[in-house]
Amino acid sequence: MSTTPNPQAADSPKTGAGGNAAAQRSCKVSASPHGEPPSPAGKRPAPPCTLVIFGAGGDLTKRLLMPALYNLAVDGLLDAGMQIVGVNHGERETREWIEDLHQSLQKFAADKASTFHAGHLDDRAWDWVAQRLDYLAGDFETPDTFARLKQKLAQAPGGNVIFYLAVGSRFFKPIVEHLGETGLLKEDNGFRRVVIEKPFGADLASARDLNAHILSYAKESQVYRIDHFLGKDTVQSILAVRFANALFEPVWRREYIDSVQITAAETIGVEGRGKFYEQTGAFRDMVPNHLFQLLGMVAMEPPNSFDAEAVRDKKAEIFDAILPLTPNDVVFGQYEKGPAGVGYRDEPDVAADSTTETYAAARVFVENWRWAGVPFYLRTGKRLAARRTEISVQLKPVPFRLFRDTPVDALTPNVLTLRIDPAHGTSFDFNVKTPGPVMQIGPVQSSFNYGDFFGQSANVGYETLLYDCMLGDETLFQRADSIEATWCAVDGVLHPQTGGAAAVHGYAAGSEGPEGANALLARDGRAWRPLTRDAVEKK
Ligand code: BG6
């Protein structure tokens, strides 16, 4: 990570505010070899804009948004005219907010376990950001807040404003409504964009309702529904691995692929988020959003270009093709006291008889020509044996068992693993002849680690998403139709009152998850890849 602020950051050249950013990006990606070469970093500063953060005092702002803005400033990717207005309930002075953020950033920078482990803060870069911060105290549901915000935004650079809703989901509707009623979403002079965090709805009906409400105040092109998994380089790289290499795509289909496992295992518990988690549970928190996004990247057809709509159309086709889940396809679990700590029911703000799941596994089928019959096994959970987010693509056995009747009768299957977190890279399991005079075959693994090739980059996962939003590039954001398609696919397992929810099995904190999850694969003659199979760093 570079800790020296780019001297150009303070006076970096402005790009045209009204320029077609999506076109700029797609030109950059598909530029002809005779076209203008991209800059060495391949990126230019975003257009000038004001970023309004609702939830300025919240965890997301401190932990991820401010570190990401700091990293963007260090890389010279923010315009000198950028302003950041934080809106929050509490009365306080701008300087107090700045001091609070500064302390948080320093704490995270020094904390090796934090995503923002910069080591130390660079004073010049921080000062650059701090000079652009402004605080507005106000209730998210009171018109007066928005009237005062409007006054503040009268001087917004280039008229461009991004409203970032880093707030609890109950505030999404009122904030968008007030922005609309106050005229703050009108794009008369510059762009107006709204970034919405997850959870985007809690089921199909609520997601539809939320979409309809938002779209009665803003156009779809103004709405940026965020899924932070798509901000990860390792997730974006799935398309690069698939479509920039001749090796993989020919076998990327049902004729050669046996099954796909998508895992997002965490060692942390609910970390003080008991209230949120009690209502949400592991399935809604992770499956129709983060895990389905990974599934979409693995399963989508090649788009004709990296234009936002081309990519999002192909992903939408996959979500539409997911066979609706039934209770038979899912297994839920809840952690109990174990080697890694207390049980979920003993966590703060959790009911002593809670049946909320902290683990979810699902078997998903994508009903299209390429994937018919190939199971995608998804699992996620808290307080598991290891932190591991990855996708393992297991190939079918070779067609002819050349080595039958020899000691190498049973071959280990080829598995390509795309490692998202905390290891970043890929590995491939294949077979070779072991040394010696006898024909023996042994499984080996070849690995690629990002850090070995590219060094460590400063990235908390929100840099690309914020930067793309400033540019107007929606490729990595969710369209209304895709959000609804993902909820539609899982709606059948969300409602216990209609017999839709699965039973919740216990599992020991620090284990591989509930037994029932093993049974889900065992009935198909398969098994999960162990979470603790090799030395993957624990979070
Ligand atoms: C969030 C969930 O969206 O993603 C959390 O609400 C989860 O419960 C987190 O811990 C996982 O993200 P990451 O990037 O840490 O793997």
PDB file of C-alpha atoms in Angstrom, residues 53-219:
ATOM      1  CA  ILE A  53     -23.543  10.399   3.891  1.00  0.00           C
ATOM      2  CA  PHE A  54     -26.709   9.683   5.877  1.00  0.00           C
ATOM      3  CA  GLY A  55     -25.525   7.805   8.953  1.00  0.00           C
ATOM      4  CA  ALA A  56     -22.370   9.891   9.374  1.00  0.00           C
ATOM      5  CA  GLY A  57     -21.839   8.616  12.912  1.00  0.00           C
ATOM      6  CA  GLY A  58     -22.417   4.956  12.080  1.00  0.00           C
ATOM      7  CA  ASP A  59     -20.125   1.979  11.915  1.00  0.00           C
ATOM      8  CA  LEU A  60     -20.150   1.686   8.125  1.00  0.00           C
ATOM      9  CA  THR A  61     -19.009   5.295   7.746  1.00  0.00           C
ATOM     10  CA  LYS A  62     -16.167   4.892  10.218  1.00  0.00           C
ATOM     11  CA  ARG A  63     -15.039   1.414   9.291  1.00  0.00           C
ATOM     12  CA  LEU A  64     -15.376   1.406   5.527  1.00  0.00           C
ATOM     13  CA  LEU A  65     -16.541   4.595   3.819  1.00  0.00           C
ATOM     14  CA  MET A  66     -14.002   6.994   5.342  1.00  0.00           C
ATOM     15  CA  PRO A  67     -11.092   4.545   4.932  1.00  0.00           C
ATOM     16  CA  ALA A  68     -12.142   4.038   1.303  1.00  0.00           C
ATOM     17  CA  LEU A  69     -12.327   7.789   0.691  1.00  0.00           C
ATOM     18  CA  TYR A  70      -8.923   8.183   2.319  1.00  0.00           C
ATOM     19  CA  ASN A  71      -7.482   5.461   0.056  1.00  0.00           C
ATOM     20  CA  LEU A  72      -9.022   7.105  -3.008  1.00  0.00           C
ATOM     21  CA  ALA A  73      -7.486  10.419  -1.956  1.00  0.00           C
ATOM     22  CA  VAL A  74      -4.088   8.758  -1.532  1.00  0.00           C
ATOM     23  CA  ASP A  75      -4.397   7.385  -5.061  1.00  0.00           C
ATOM     24  CA  GLY A  76      -5.350  10.796  -6.471  1.00  0.00           C
ATOM     25  CA  LEU A  77      -8.727   9.563  -7.639  1.00  0.00           C
ATOM     26  CA  LEU A  78     -10.869  12.277  -6.007  1.00  0.00           C
ATOM     27  CA  ASP A  79     -11.414  15.691  -7.495  1.00  0.00           C
ATOM     28  CA  ALA A  80     -10.048  18.727  -5.639  1.00  0.00           C
ATOM     29  CA  GLY A  81     -13.597  20.144  -5.564  1.00  0.00           C
ATOM     30  CA  MET A  82     -15.007  17.129  -3.737  1.00  0.00           C
ATOM     31  CA  GLN A  83     -17.126  17.825  -0.631  1.00  0.00           C
ATOM     32  CA  ILE A  84     -18.392  15.318   1.939  1.00  0.00           C
ATOM     33  CA  VAL A  85     -21.443  16.203   4.016  1.00  0.00           C
ATOM     34  CA  GLY A  86     -22.235  13.890   6.928  1.00  0.00           C
ATOM     35  CA  VAL A  87     -25.828  13.837   8.167  1.00  0.00           C
ATOM     36  CA  ASN A  88     -26.704  12.301  11.514  1.00  0.00           C
ATOM     37  CA  HIS A  89     -29.127  12.644  14.426  1.00  0.00           C
ATOM     38  CA  GLY A  90     -26.718  13.929  17.067  1.00  0.00           C
ATOM     39  CA  GLU A  91     -26.041  17.647  17.548  1.00  0.00           C
ATOM     40  CA  ARG A  92     -22.338  18.302  17.192  1.00  0.00           C
ATOM     41  CA  GLU A  93     -19.851  20.551  15.477  1.00  0.00           C
ATOM     42  CA  THR A  94     -18.144  19.576  12.241  1.00  0.00           C
ATOM     43  CA  ARG A  95     -14.776  19.620  14.031  1.00  0.00           C
ATOM     44  CA  GLU A  96     -16.038  17.053  16.564  1.00  0.00           C
ATOM     45  CA  TRP A  97     -17.157  14.749  13.763  1.00  0.00           C
ATOM     46  CA  ILE A  98     -13.793  15.152  12.053  1.00  0.00           C
ATOM     47  CA  GLU A  99     -11.953  14.384  15.285  1.00  0.00           C
ATOM     48  CA  ASP A 100     -14.102  11.301  15.851  1.00  0.00           C
ATOM     49  CA  LEU A 101     -13.391  10.037  12.325  1.00  0.00           C
ATOM     50  CA  HIS A 102      -9.705  10.778  12.670  1.00  0.00           C
ATOM     51  CA  GLN A 103      -9.476   8.733  15.847  1.00  0.00           C
ATOM     52  CA  SER A 104     -11.355   5.819  14.282  1.00  0.00           C
ATOM     53  CA  LEU A 105      -9.134   5.833  11.229  1.00  0.00           C
ATOM     54  CA  GLN A 106      -6.008   5.905  13.367  1.00  0.00           C
ATOM     55  CA  LYS A 107      -7.323   3.012  15.419  1.00  0.00           C
ATOM     56  CA  PHE A 108      -8.196   0.920  12.353  1.00  0.00           C
ATOM     57  CA  ALA A 109      -4.926   1.790  10.629  1.00  0.00           C
ATOM     58  CA  ALA A 110      -3.004   0.420  13.611  1.00  0.00           C
ATOM     59  CA  ASP A 111      -5.162  -2.699  13.972  1.00  0.00           C
ATOM     60  CA  LYS A 112      -3.761  -5.644  12.003  1.00  0.00           C
ATOM     61  CA  ALA A 113      -7.138  -7.434  12.121  1.00  0.00           C
ATOM     62  CA  SER A 114      -8.902  -4.478  10.479  1.00  0.00           C
ATOM     63  CA  THR A 115      -9.466  -4.351   6.709  1.00  0.00           C
ATOM     64  CA  PHE A 116      -7.915  -0.886   6.862  1.00  0.00           C
ATOM     65  CA  HIS A 117      -4.510  -1.876   8.192  1.00  0.00           C
ATOM     66  CA  ALA A 118      -2.609   1.033   6.690  1.00  0.00           C
ATOM     67  CA  GLY A 119      -0.046   0.914   9.520  1.00  0.00           C
ATOM     68  CA  HIS A 120      -0.260   4.642  10.099  1.00  0.00           C
ATOM     69  CA  LEU A 121      -2.284   7.495   8.644  1.00  0.00           C
ATOM     70  CA  ASP A 122      -0.588   9.826   6.277  1.00  0.00           C
ATOM     71  CA  ASP A 123      -1.229  13.323   7.653  1.00  0.00           C
ATOM     72  CA  ARG A 124      -1.290  15.021   4.258  1.00  0.00           C
ATOM     73  CA  ALA A 125      -3.832  12.584   2.863  1.00  0.00           C
ATOM     74  CA  TRP A 126      -5.983  12.788   5.978  1.00  0.00           C
ATOM     75  CA  ASP A 127      -5.848  16.611   5.982  1.00  0.00           C
ATOM     76  CA  TRP A 128      -6.913  16.581   2.341  1.00  0.00           C
ATOM     77  CA  VAL A 129     -10.008  14.564   3.275  1.00  0.00           C
ATOM     78  CA  ALA A 130     -10.676  16.434   6.547  1.00  0.00           C
ATOM     79  CA  GLN A 131     -10.759  19.820   4.789  1.00  0.00           C
ATOM     80  CA  ARG A 132     -13.669  18.579   2.703  1.00  0.00           C
ATOM     81  CA  LEU A 133     -15.828  17.302   5.579  1.00  0.00           C
ATOM     82  CA  ASP A 134     -18.917  19.122   6.766  1.00  0.00           C
ATOM     83  CA  TYR A 135     -21.487  17.936   9.337  1.00  0.00           C
ATOM     84  CA  LEU A 136     -25.234  18.484   9.353  1.00  0.00           C
ATOM     85  CA  ALA A 137     -27.233  17.450  12.430  1.00  0.00           C
ATOM     86  CA  GLY A 138     -30.720  16.318  11.532  1.00  0.00           C
ATOM     87  CA  ASP A 139     -33.364  13.664  11.818  1.00  0.00           C
ATOM     88  CA  PHE A 140     -33.703  11.432   8.734  1.00  0.00           C
ATOM     89  CA  GLU A 141     -37.482  11.682   8.831  1.00  0.00           C
ATOM     90  CA  THR A 142     -37.937  15.421   9.312  1.00  0.00           C
ATOM     91  CA  PRO A 143     -38.458  17.735   6.293  1.00  0.00           C
ATOM     92  CA  ASP A 144     -36.415  20.478   7.945  1.00  0.00           C
ATOM     93  CA  THR A 145     -33.242  18.346   7.681  1.00  0.00           C
ATOM     94  CA  PHE A 146     -33.688  18.145   3.938  1.00  0.00           C
ATOM     95  CA  ALA A 147     -34.488  21.843   3.571  1.00  0.00           C
ATOM     96  CA  ARG A 148     -31.208  22.682   5.345  1.00  0.00           C
ATOM     97  CA  LEU A 149     -29.381  20.097   3.263  1.00  0.00           C
ATOM     98  CA  LYS A 150     -30.737  21.722   0.118  1.00  0.00           C
ATOM     99  CA  GLN A 151     -29.300  25.058   1.176  1.00  0.00           C
ATOM    100  CA  LYS A 152     -25.932  23.462   1.799  1.00  0.00           C
ATOM    101  CA  LEU A 153     -25.997  21.762  -1.604  1.00  0.00           C
ATOM    102  CA  ALA A 154     -26.803  24.953  -3.505  1.00  0.00           C
ATOM    103  CA  GLN A 155     -23.071  25.337  -4.089  1.00  0.00           C
ATOM    104  CA  ALA A 156     -22.368  21.644  -4.818  1.00  0.00           C
ATOM    105  CA  PRO A 157     -19.429  21.407  -7.237  1.00  0.00           C
ATOM    106  CA  GLY A 158     -20.742  20.784 -10.733  1.00  0.00           C
ATOM    107  CA  GLY A 159     -24.210  20.269  -9.234  1.00  0.00           C
ATOM    108  CA  ASN A 160     -23.278  16.624  -8.797  1.00  0.00           C
ATOM    109  CA  VAL A 161     -24.466  14.949  -5.617  1.00  0.00           C
ATOM    110  CA  ILE A 162     -24.342  11.359  -4.360  1.00  0.00           C
ATOM    111  CA  PHE A 163     -26.624  10.519  -1.438  1.00  0.00           C
ATOM    112  CA  TYR A 164     -25.204   7.517   0.407  1.00  0.00           C
ATOM    113  CA  LEU A 165     -27.726   5.793   2.683  1.00  0.00           C
ATOM    114  CA  ALA A 166     -25.412   4.248   5.309  1.00  0.00           C
ATOM    115  CA  VAL A 167     -28.395   3.790   7.614  1.00  0.00           C
ATOM    116  CA  GLY A 168     -30.714   1.069   8.899  1.00  0.00           C
ATOM    117  CA  SER A 169     -33.081  -0.179   6.213  1.00  0.00           C
ATOM    118  CA  ARG A 170     -36.126   1.378   7.925  1.00  0.00           C
ATOM    119  CA  PHE A 171     -34.784   4.787   6.857  1.00  0.00           C
ATOM    120  CA  PHE A 172     -34.419   3.959   3.143  1.00  0.00           C
ATOM    121  CA  LYS A 173     -37.978   4.899   2.237  1.00  0.00           C
ATOM    122  CA  PRO A 174     -38.302   8.131   4.270  1.00  0.00           C
ATOM    123  CA  ILE A 175     -34.923   9.451   3.152  1.00  0.00           C
ATOM    124  CA  VAL A 176     -35.613   8.852  -0.546  1.00  0.00           C
ATOM    125  CA  GLU A 177     -39.085  10.310  -0.142  1.00  0.00           C
ATOM    126  CA  HIS A 178     -37.766  13.505   1.503  1.00  0.00           C
ATOM    127  CA  LEU A 179     -34.988  13.832  -1.065  1.00  0.00           C
ATOM    128  CA  GLY A 180     -37.614  13.570  -3.790  1.00  0.00           C
ATOM    129  CA  GLU A 181     -40.094  15.937  -2.133  1.00  0.00           C
ATOM    130  CA  THR A 182     -37.381  18.543  -1.578  1.00  0.00           C
ATOM    131  CA  GLY A 183     -36.389  18.411  -5.247  1.00  0.00           C
ATOM    132  CA  LEU A 184     -32.938  17.118  -4.400  1.00  0.00           C
ATOM    133  CA  LEU A 185     -33.154  14.270  -6.896  1.00  0.00           C
ATOM    134  CA  LYS A 186     -33.781  16.534  -9.914  1.00  0.00           C
ATOM    135  CA  GLU A 187     -30.935  16.323 -12.388  1.00  0.00           C
ATOM    136  CA  ASP A 188     -31.341  19.831 -13.828  1.00  0.00           C
ATOM    137  CA  ASN A 189     -27.743  20.677 -13.261  1.00  0.00           C
ATOM    138  CA  GLY A 190     -25.388  17.718 -12.723  1.00  0.00           C
ATOM    139  CA  PHE A 191     -26.125  14.203 -11.553  1.00  0.00           C
ATOM    140  CA  ARG A 192     -28.056  13.083  -8.468  1.00  0.00           C
ATOM    141  CA  ARG A 193     -27.452   9.486  -7.359  1.00  0.00           C
ATOM    142  CA  VAL A 194     -28.684   7.456  -4.422  1.00  0.00           C
ATOM    143  CA  VAL A 195     -26.578   4.619  -3.004  1.00  0.00           C
ATOM    144  CA  ILE A 196     -28.536   2.052  -1.021  1.00  0.00           C
ATOM    145  CA  GLU A 197     -26.958  -0.531   1.221  1.00  0.00           C
ATOM    146  CA  LYS A 198     -28.338  -3.970   1.940  1.00  0.00           C
ATOM    147  CA  PRO A 199     -30.632  -5.400   3.209  1.00  0.00           C
ATOM    148  CA  PHE A 200     -32.698  -4.369   0.204  1.00  0.00           C
ATOM    149  CA  GLY A 201     -35.989  -5.796   1.434  1.00  0.00           C
ATOM    150  CA  ALA A 202     -36.550  -8.881   3.537  1.00  0.00           C
ATOM    151  CA  ASP A 203     -38.446 -10.940   0.967  1.00  0.00           C
ATOM    152  CA  LEU A 204     -39.904 -10.595  -2.507  1.00  0.00           C
ATOM    153  CA  ALA A 205     -42.904  -8.489  -1.462  1.00  0.00           C
ATOM    154  CA  SER A 206     -40.870  -6.006   0.588  1.00  0.00           C
ATOM    155  CA  ALA A 207     -38.156  -5.720  -2.088  1.00  0.00           C
ATOM    156  CA  ARG A 208     -40.803  -4.988  -4.732  1.00  0.00           C
ATOM    157  CA  ASP A 209     -42.401  -2.447  -2.461  1.00  0.00           C
ATOM    158  CA  LEU A 210     -39.068  -0.747  -1.762  1.00  0.00           C
ATOM    159  CA  ASN A 211     -38.159  -0.661  -5.457  1.00  0.00           C
ATOM    160  CA  ALA A 212     -41.538   0.815  -6.345  1.00  0.00           C
ATOM    161  CA  HIS A 213     -41.215   3.464  -3.638  1.00  0.00           C
ATOM    162  CA  ILE A 214     -37.698   4.494  -4.654  1.00  0.00           C
ATOM    163  CA  LEU A 215     -38.535   4.484  -8.347  1.00  0.00           C
ATOM    164  CA  SER A 216     -41.459   6.815  -7.746  1.00  0.00           C
ATOM    165  CA  TYR A 217     -38.881   9.479  -6.758  1.00  0.00           C
ATOM    166  CA  ALA A 218     -35.798   8.530  -8.799  1.00  0.00           C
ATOM    167  CA  LYS A 219     -35.022   6.972 -12.168  1.00  0.00           C
TER     168      LYS A 219
END
